[in-house]
XYZ file of C-alpha atoms in Angstrom:
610
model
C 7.967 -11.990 -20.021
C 6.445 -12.834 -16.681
C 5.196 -15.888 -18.013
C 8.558 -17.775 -18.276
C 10.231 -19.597 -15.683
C 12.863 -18.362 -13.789
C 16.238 -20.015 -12.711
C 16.037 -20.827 -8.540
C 17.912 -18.679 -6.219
C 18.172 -17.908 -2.672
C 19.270 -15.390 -0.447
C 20.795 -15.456 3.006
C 20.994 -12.479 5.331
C 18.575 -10.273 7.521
C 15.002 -11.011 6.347
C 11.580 -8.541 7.897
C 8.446 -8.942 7.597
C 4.869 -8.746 9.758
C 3.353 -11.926 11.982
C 0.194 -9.698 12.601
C -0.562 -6.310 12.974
C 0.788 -6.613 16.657
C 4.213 -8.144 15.403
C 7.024 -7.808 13.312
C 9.694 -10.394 12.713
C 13.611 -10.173 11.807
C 14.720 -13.563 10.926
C 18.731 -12.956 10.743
C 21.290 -15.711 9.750
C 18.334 -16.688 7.379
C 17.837 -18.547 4.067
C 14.865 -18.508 1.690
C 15.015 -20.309 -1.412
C 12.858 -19.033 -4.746
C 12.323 -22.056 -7.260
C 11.373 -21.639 -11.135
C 8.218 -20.440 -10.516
C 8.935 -17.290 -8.374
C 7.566 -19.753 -4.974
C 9.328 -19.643 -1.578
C 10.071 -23.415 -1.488
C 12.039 -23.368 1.637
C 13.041 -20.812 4.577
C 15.831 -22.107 6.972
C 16.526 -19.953 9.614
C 19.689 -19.524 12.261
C 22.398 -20.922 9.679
C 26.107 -19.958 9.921
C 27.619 -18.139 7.293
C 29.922 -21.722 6.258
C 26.956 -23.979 6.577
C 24.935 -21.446 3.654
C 26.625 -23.531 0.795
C 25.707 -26.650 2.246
C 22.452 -26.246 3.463
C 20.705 -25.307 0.036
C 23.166 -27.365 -2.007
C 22.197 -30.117 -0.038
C 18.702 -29.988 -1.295
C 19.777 -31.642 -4.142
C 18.211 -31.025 -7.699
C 18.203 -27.339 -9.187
C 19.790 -26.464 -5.846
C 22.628 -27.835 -6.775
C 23.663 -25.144 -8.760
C 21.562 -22.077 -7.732
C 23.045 -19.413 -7.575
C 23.039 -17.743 -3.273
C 22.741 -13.972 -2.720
C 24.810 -13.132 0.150
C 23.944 -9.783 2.047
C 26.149 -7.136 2.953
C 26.112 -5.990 6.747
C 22.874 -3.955 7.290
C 21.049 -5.233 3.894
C 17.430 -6.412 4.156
C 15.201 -8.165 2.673
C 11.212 -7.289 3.151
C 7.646 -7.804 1.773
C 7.168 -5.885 -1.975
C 4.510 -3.326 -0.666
C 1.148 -3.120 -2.061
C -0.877 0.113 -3.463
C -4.580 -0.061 -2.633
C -5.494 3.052 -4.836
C -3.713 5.155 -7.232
C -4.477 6.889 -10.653
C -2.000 6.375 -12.980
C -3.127 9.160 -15.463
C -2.591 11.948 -12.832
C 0.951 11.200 -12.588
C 1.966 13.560 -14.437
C 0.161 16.243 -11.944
C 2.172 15.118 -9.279
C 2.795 17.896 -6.541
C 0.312 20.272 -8.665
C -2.943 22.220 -7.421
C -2.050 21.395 -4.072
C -4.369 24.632 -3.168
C -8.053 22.711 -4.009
C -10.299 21.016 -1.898
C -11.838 17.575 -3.659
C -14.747 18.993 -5.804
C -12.723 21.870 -7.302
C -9.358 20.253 -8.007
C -11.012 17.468 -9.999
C -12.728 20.228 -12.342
C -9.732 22.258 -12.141
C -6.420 20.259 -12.300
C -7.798 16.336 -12.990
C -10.498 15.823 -15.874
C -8.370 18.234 -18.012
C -4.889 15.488 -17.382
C -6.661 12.735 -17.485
C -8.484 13.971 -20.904
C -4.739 14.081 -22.345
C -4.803 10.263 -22.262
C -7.451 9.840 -25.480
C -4.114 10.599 -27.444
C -3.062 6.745 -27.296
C 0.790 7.920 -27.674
C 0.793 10.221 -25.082
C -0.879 7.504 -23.016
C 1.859 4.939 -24.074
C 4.645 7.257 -23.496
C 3.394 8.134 -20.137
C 2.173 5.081 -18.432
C 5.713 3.362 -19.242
C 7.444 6.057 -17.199
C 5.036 6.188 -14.472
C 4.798 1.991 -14.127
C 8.526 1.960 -14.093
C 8.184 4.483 -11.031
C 5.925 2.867 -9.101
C 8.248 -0.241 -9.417
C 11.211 1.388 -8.294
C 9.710 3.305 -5.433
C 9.186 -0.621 -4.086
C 5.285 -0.777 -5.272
C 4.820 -4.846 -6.083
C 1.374 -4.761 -6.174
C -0.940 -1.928 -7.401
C -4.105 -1.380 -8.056
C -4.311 1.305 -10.670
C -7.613 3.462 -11.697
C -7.034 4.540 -15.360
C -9.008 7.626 -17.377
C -12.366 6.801 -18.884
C -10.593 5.697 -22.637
C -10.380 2.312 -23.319
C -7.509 1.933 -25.503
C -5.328 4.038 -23.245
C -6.111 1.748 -20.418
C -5.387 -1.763 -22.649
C -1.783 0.379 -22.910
C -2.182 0.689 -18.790
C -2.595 -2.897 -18.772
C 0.022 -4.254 -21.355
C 2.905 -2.041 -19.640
C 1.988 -3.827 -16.339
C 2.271 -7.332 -17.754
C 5.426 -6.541 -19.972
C 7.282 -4.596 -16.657
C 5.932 -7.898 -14.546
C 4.021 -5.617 -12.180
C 1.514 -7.392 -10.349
C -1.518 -5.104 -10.740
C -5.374 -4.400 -10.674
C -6.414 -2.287 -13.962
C -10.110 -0.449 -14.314
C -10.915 1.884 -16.719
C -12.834 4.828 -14.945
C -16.956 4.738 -15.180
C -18.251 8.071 -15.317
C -21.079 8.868 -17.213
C -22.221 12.232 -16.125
C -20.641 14.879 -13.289
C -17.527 14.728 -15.261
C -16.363 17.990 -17.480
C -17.988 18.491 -20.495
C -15.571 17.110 -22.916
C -14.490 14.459 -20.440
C -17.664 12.171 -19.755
C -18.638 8.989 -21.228
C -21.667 9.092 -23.779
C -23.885 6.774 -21.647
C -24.050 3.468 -19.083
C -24.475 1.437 -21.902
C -20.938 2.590 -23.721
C -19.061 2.921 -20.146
C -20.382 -0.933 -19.561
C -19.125 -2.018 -23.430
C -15.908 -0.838 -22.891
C -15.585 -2.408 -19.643
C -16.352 -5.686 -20.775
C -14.173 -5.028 -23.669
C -11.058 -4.045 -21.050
C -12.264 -7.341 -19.204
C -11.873 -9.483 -22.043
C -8.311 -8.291 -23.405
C -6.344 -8.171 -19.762
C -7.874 -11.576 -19.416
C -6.434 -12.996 -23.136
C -3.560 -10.615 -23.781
C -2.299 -10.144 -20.289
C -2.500 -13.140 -19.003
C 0.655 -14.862 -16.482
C -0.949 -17.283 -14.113
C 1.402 -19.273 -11.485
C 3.064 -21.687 -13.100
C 3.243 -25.594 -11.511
C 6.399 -26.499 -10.373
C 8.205 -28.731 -13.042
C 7.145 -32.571 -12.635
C 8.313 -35.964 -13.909
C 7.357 -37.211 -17.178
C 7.491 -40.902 -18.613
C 10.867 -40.383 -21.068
C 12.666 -38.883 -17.687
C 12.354 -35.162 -18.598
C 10.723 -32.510 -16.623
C 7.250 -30.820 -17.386
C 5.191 -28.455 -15.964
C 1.385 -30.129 -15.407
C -1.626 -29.283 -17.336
C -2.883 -26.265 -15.846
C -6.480 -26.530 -13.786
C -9.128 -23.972 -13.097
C -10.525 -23.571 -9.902
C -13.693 -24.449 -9.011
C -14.736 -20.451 -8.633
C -13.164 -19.796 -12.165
C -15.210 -22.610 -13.795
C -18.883 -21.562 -12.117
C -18.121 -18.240 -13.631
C -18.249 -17.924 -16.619
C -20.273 -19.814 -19.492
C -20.646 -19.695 -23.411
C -23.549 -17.649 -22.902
C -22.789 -14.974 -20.766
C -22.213 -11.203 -21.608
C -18.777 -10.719 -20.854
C -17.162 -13.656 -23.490
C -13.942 -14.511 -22.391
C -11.581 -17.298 -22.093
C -11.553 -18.669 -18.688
C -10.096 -16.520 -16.421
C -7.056 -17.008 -14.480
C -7.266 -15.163 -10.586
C -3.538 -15.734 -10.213
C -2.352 -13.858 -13.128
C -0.388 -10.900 -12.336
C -2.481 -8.264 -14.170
C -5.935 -8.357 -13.616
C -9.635 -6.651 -14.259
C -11.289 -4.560 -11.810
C -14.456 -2.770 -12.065
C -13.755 0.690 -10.969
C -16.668 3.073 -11.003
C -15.420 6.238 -9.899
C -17.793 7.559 -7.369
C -21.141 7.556 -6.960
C -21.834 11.226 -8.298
C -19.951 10.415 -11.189
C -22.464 7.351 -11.355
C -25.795 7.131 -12.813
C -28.419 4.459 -11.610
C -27.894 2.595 -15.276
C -24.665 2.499 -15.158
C -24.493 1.044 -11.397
C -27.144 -1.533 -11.977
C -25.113 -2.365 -15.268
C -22.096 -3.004 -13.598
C -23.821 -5.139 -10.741
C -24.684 -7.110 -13.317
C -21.384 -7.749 -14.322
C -20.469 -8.792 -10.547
C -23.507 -10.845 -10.439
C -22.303 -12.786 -13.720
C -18.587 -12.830 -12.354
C -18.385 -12.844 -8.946
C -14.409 -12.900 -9.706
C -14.350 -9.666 -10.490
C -12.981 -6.764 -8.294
C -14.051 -3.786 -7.684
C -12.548 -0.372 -6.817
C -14.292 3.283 -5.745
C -14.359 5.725 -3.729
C -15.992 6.667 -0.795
C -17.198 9.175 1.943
C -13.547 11.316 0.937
C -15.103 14.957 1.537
C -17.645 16.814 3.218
C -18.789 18.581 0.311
C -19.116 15.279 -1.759
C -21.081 13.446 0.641
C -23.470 16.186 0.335
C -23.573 16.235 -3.286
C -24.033 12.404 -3.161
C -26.774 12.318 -0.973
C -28.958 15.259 -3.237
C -28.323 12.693 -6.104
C -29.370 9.538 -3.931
C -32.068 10.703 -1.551
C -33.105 7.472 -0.894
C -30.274 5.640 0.471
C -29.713 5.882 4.301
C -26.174 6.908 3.706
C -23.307 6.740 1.022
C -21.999 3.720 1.801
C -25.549 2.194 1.567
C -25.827 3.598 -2.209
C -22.994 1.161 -3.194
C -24.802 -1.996 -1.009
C -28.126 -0.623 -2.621
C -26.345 -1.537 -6.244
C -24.673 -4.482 -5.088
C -21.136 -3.612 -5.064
C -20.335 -3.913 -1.805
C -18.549 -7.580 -1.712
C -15.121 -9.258 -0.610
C -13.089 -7.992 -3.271
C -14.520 -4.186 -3.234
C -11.881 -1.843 -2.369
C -13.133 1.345 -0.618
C -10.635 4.678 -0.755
C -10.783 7.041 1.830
C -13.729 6.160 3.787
C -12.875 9.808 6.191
C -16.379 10.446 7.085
C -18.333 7.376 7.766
C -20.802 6.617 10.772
C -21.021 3.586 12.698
C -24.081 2.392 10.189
C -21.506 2.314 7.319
C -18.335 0.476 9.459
C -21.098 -2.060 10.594
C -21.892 -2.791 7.167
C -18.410 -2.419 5.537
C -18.056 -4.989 7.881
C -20.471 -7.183 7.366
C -19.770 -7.216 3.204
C -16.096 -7.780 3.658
C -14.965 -5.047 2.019
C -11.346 -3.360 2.306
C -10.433 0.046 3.279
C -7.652 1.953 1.357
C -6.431 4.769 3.765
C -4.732 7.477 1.659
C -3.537 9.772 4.102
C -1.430 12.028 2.166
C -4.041 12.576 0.222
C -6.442 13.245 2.677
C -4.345 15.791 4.201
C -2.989 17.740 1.067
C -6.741 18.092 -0.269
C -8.220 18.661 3.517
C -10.685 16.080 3.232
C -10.075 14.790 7.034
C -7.996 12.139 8.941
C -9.515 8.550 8.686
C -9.795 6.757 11.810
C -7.508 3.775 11.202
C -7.666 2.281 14.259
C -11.479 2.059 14.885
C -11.670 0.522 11.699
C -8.738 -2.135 12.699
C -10.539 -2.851 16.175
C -13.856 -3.894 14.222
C -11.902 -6.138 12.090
C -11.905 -4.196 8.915
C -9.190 -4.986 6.661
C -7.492 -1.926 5.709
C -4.027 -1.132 3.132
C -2.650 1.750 2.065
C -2.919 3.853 -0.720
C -0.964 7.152 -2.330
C -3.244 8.325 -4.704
C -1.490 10.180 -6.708
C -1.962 12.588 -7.774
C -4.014 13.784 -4.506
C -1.206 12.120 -2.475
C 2.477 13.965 -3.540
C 4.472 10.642 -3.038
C 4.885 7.898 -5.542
C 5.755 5.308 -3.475
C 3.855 3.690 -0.522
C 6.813 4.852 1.963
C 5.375 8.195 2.072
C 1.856 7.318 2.552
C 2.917 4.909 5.265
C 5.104 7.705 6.942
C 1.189 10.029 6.481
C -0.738 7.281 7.998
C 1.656 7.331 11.334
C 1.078 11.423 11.874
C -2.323 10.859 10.961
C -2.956 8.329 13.806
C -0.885 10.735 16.314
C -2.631 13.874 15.427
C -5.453 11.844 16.559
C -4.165 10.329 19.519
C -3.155 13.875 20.648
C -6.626 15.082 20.479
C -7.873 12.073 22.121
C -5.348 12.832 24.746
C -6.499 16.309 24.954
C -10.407 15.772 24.737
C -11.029 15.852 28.416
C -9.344 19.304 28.646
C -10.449 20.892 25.388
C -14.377 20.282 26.580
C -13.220 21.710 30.081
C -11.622 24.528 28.913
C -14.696 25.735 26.631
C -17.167 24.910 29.336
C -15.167 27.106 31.755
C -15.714 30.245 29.031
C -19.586 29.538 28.070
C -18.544 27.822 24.823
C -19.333 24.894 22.849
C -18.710 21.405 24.712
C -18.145 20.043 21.651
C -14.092 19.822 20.646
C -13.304 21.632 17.591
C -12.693 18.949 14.844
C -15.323 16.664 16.449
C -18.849 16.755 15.015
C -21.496 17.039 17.727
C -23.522 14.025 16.908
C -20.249 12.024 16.571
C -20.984 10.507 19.796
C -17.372 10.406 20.355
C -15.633 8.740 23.443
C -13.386 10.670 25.656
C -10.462 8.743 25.970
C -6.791 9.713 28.453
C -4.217 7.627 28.145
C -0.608 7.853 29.176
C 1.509 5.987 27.099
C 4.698 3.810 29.184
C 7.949 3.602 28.376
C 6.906 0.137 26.928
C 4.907 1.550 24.530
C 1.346 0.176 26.334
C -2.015 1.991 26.670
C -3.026 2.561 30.157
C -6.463 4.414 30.873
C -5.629 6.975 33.292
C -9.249 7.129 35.677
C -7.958 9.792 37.716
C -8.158 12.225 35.312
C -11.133 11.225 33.732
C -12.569 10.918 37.538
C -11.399 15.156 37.909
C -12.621 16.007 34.541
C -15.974 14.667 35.517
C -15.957 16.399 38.646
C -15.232 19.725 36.627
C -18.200 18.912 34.812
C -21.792 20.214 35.248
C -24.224 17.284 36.661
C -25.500 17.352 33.247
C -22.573 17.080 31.217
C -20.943 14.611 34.273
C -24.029 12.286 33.544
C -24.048 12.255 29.619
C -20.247 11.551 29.054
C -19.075 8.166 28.135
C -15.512 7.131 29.291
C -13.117 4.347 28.272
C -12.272 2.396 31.330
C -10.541 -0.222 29.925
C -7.757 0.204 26.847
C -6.046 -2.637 26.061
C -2.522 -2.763 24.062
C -4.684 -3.819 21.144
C -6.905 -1.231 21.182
C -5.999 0.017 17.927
C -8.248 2.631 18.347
C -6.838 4.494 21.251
C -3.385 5.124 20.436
C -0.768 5.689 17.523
C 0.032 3.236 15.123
C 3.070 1.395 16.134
C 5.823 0.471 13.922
C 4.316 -3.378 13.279
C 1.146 -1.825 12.008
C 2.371 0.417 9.937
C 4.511 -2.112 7.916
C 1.009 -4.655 8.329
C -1.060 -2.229 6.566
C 1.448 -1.823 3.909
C 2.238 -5.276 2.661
C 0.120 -7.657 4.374
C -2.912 -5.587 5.100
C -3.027 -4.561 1.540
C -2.450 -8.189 0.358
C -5.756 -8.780 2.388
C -7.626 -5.806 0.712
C -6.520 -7.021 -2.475
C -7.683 -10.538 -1.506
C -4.091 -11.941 -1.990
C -2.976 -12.808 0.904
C -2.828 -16.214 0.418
C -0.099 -15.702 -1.923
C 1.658 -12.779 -1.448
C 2.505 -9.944 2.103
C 4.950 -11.922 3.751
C 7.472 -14.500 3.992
C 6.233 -18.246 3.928
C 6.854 -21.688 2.213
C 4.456 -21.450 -0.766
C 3.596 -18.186 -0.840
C 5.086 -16.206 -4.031
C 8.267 -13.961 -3.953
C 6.941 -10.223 -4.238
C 10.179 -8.512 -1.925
C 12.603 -5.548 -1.921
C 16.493 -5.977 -1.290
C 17.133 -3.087 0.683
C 20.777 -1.698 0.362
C 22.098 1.215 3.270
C 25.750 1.016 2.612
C 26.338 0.188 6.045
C 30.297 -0.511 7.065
C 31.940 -2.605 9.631
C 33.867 -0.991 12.412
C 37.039 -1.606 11.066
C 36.122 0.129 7.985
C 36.060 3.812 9.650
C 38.780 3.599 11.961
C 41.670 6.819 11.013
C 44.886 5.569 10.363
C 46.185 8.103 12.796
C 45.041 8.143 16.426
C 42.519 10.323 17.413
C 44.091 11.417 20.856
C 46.479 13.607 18.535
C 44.116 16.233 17.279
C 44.004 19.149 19.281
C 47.466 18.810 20.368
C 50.725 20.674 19.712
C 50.359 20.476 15.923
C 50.696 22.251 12.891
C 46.984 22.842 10.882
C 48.615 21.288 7.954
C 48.796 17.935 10.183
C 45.880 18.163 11.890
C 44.185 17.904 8.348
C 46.232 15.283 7.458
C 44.530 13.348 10.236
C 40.832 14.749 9.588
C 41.315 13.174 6.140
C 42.921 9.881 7.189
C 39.232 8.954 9.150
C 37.099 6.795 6.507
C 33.472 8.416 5.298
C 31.029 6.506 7.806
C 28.352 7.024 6.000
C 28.368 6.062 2.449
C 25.871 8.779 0.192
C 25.875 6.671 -2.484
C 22.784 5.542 -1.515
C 20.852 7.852 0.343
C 22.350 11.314 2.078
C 19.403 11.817 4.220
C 19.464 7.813 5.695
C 22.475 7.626 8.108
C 23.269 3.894 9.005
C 26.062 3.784 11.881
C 28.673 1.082 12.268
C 26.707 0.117 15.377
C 23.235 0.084 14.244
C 20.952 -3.002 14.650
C 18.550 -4.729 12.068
C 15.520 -3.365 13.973
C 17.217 0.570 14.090
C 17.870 0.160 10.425
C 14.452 -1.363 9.481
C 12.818 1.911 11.509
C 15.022 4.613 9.320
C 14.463 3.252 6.124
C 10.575 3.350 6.698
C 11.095 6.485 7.699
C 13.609 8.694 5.883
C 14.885 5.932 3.089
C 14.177 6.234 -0.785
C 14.023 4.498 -3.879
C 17.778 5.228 -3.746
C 18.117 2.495 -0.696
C 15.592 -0.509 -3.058
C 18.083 -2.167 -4.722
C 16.183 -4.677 -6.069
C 12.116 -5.186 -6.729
C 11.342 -9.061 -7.176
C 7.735 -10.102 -7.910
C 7.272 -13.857 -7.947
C 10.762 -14.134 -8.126
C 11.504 -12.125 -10.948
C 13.549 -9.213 -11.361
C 11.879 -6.019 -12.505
C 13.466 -2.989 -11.040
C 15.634 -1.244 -8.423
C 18.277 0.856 -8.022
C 20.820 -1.903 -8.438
C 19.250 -4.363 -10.044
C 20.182 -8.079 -8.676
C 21.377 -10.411 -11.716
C 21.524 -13.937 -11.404
């Protein structure tokens, strides 16, 4: 169970993970030491291969005889990645009714899977699967939105803490705009069974960090009594609504309030759950927002009073640190500003965004406002399990929209030149958009070109020349004005979603005290040696018989072992950083070895046993 200690190990080889969103780092010749409780206790970096045994037995204690993972050539070791939004009950639609837009395929394809999950076997049989896939596709964190049944999502919950998954669990609130035989009966029920949910992840699924072992008076080792912070304590009270045993914000598993969207939303049933929030500020909070076109609309007709969507969630008090916001395609400055000023995170779900044509989020404004943004597949709107292919979304996303930033200037020249619209297609005309050239360096550095923005002007009518707004200035860190580089992408993906999830403090990278959520990556990769023929190469093509000439073809070692991954070639000469860059981009759950979260062992393709 994820509750028990573990026995300490390290590892030694090539470690990655992100500095900032700017920076990545490969820390090679490294080691990093786990203790009992699934802690980094120590990293030491630039050790020889003969000094490994020393170095951590010399620590002394349960070092003494911990047991050292050794990497093979071109092994890694990186950050567990984190899943801002998924549903775990569409699953099993995975890949299906690709053909909708948002409104249609949740009527269509959605309410009628997720209604399969009343039937508390099917939901048991189900979520075990589809946990045990998210772990091996390298997911250590995820925050999961279950149907609107209460005992199905207990079962969500339970197969999380069993499997050791760290995780975020809501049961869906939706008390009208569902289908007709897949709505909740009223606020009043939706907010019972919430508070019922609350109260059995926070007794029956509870793992909290343990202590690490200290000395007692007969000589033997104990772990202290545990403490509650001072947030946990101010909390909660005998006389509040939501009865409960204290609750623990380091266990794995945890609560979170997840009303689905606003339209599915009735004024009752927001106000109830602010109520909740206002008794437990603790509590998370997951929905989504500003997705589609056509649901802002339908939104707004049911909220006429609120100056925009994002504003409906502020207006009901659910817009706080730990709210995490999916989507978030169509939002005006008004709505960043105040994202902003809640603390809120973003979950970009690109995949989804693109297989459902709800729009391309713009990542990088967010980033440049300081917006703290993860990533997110989900499924079943997104067609990959795993965070990999979201991530791999998210980097086409932000070049599709580099590109037309690239090609603004031209675009609004061209249709000015034939009596057309000024306004780029795929840009709204009150967007107030910049137009932004850049030419990108070998280096990899934004530079604003002025000369073409000074011709474009001068192609311009007065009028239009007068009214259009350049960037003069973009620096490398302008988020906003170029691609997503490699370094972001992996930020957004482990730490960046650490910081959505508000656990960053303990998890998203590799440091002394934080807790060991991380994927052993495994490429097969071979030394030279290992691939050289035994027969020269010079011979083939000479005076020979075919018979020899095969002889030699088959002499000439397989450099590329498919026993991980066909479509991930590793050469004999490729570099940590080369490696790192094809995995994130064509590797598998075939190439994750091993998923640890706090140290623990809970899935992989090769399991690592101590």
């Amino acid at each position: 169970m994820s509750t028990a200690r573990i026995r300490a190990f390290a590892i030694y080889g090539t470690f990655v993970h992100s500095v900032s969103l700017t920076e990545l780092e490969f820390l090679q010749k490294t080691i990093i030491g786990v203790d009992s409780c699934g802690v980094i206790e120590f990293i030491e970096r630039n050790v020889e291969l003969e000094e490994v045994g020393k170095k951590v037995k010399g620590r002394g204690g349960v070092w003494n005889n911990a047991d050292v993972l050794m990497l093979p050539r071109g092994d890694f070791v990186m950050p567990g990645l984190v899943d801002t939004h998924t549903h775990a009950p569409q699953a099993p639609n995975i890949g299906y009714g690709q053909q909708h837009e948002l409104l249609d395929w949740l009527t269509q394809v959605t309410f009628p899977q997720e209604k399969r999950f009343e039937n508390e076997a099917y939901a048991f049989k189900t979520y075990s699967a589809v946990v045990q896939r998210f772990i091996n596709s390298g997911t250590t964190t995820c925050c999961y939105y279950g149907s609107i049944h209460l005992e199905a999502t207990k079962i969500l919950a339970r197969i999380c803490h069993r499997k050791g998954q760290r995780a975020f669990v809501g049961k869906c609130n939706m008390d009208r705009n569902g289908a007709i035989d897949y709505v909740e009966k009223s606020a009043s029920q939706s907010v019972s069974d919430t508070k019922e949910l609350i109260r059995y992840i926070r007794t029956a699924c509870n793992s909290p960090t343990l202590s690490p072992l200290t000395p007692t008076p007969d000589g033997t080792t104990s772990p202290p009594s545990p403490t509650l912070s001072q947030s946990s304590k101010s909390s909660f009270s005998s006389n509040t609504s939501v009865k409960s045993t204290a609750p623990s914000l380091t266990s794995l598993v945890q609560p979170i309030l997840t009303p689905r969207f606003a339209i599915s939303c009735s004024d009752a049933l927001m106000a109830s759950l602010n109520s909740l929030v206002l008794q437990d500020p603790t509590l998370p909070i997951q929905t989504h927002l500003a997705e589609n076109p056509d649901e802002i609309e339908f939104t707004r007709q049911l909220f006429p009073f609120a100056d925009s969507y994002t504003h409906i969630y502020h207006h009901f008090g659910l817009l706080q640190e730990n709210t995490i916001l999916a989507h978030c395609v169509h939002l005006d400055e008004s709505e960043l500003q105040l994202i902003k000023e809640r603390g809120c995170g973003i979950s970009h779900c690109p995949t989804s965004n693109f297989n459902l044509r709800s729009g391309t989020t713009r990542v990088g404004d967010m980033l440049d406002r300081g917006i703290k943004v993860g990533i997110g597949t989900d499924i079943s709107g997104g067609f990959g399990m795993g965070v990999l292919t979201a991530l791999r979304q998210a980097s086409i996303v932000s070049k599709v929209l580099a590109i037309q930033e690239r090609d603004l200037p031209l675009a609004t020249l061209n249709q000015t030149a034939r009596g057309r619209s000024k306004t780029p297609i795929g840009v709204p005309a009150s967007s107030g958009s910049k137009s932004r050239v850049t030419i990108v360096d070998a280096d990899n550095k934004a530079q604003a070109s002025t000369a073409s923005l000074e011709s474009s002007l001068q192609a311009l009518s007065p009028l239009d020349a007068a009214t259009a707004t350049t960037t003069q200035a973009i620096k490398p860190t302008d988020f906003g004005s170029k691609h997503l580089s490699l370094a972001t992408l992996v930020y957004l993906a482990t730490m960046g979603g650490a910081e959505v999830c508000c656990l960053s403090d303990r998890i998203g990278n590799f440091k002394v005290g934080k807790e060991f959520d991380a994927l052993l990556i495994e490429v097969g990769q071979k030394a030279k040696d290992e691939v050289k023929p035994s027969i020269g190469m010079e011979e083939v093509g000479s005076q020979m018989s075919e018979e020899e000439e095969e002889r030699i073809w088959e002499s000439i070692p397989d450099q590329f072992d498919r026993s991980y991954n066909p479509a991930m070639f590793v050469d004999t000469t490729d570099g940590p950083e080369k490696i790192f860059e094809k995995f994130l981009f064509v590797g598998d759950d075939r190439n994750i070895g091993t998923v640890f979260v706090r140290g623990r062992v809970i899935g992989g393709a090769r399991p690592y046993r101590h």
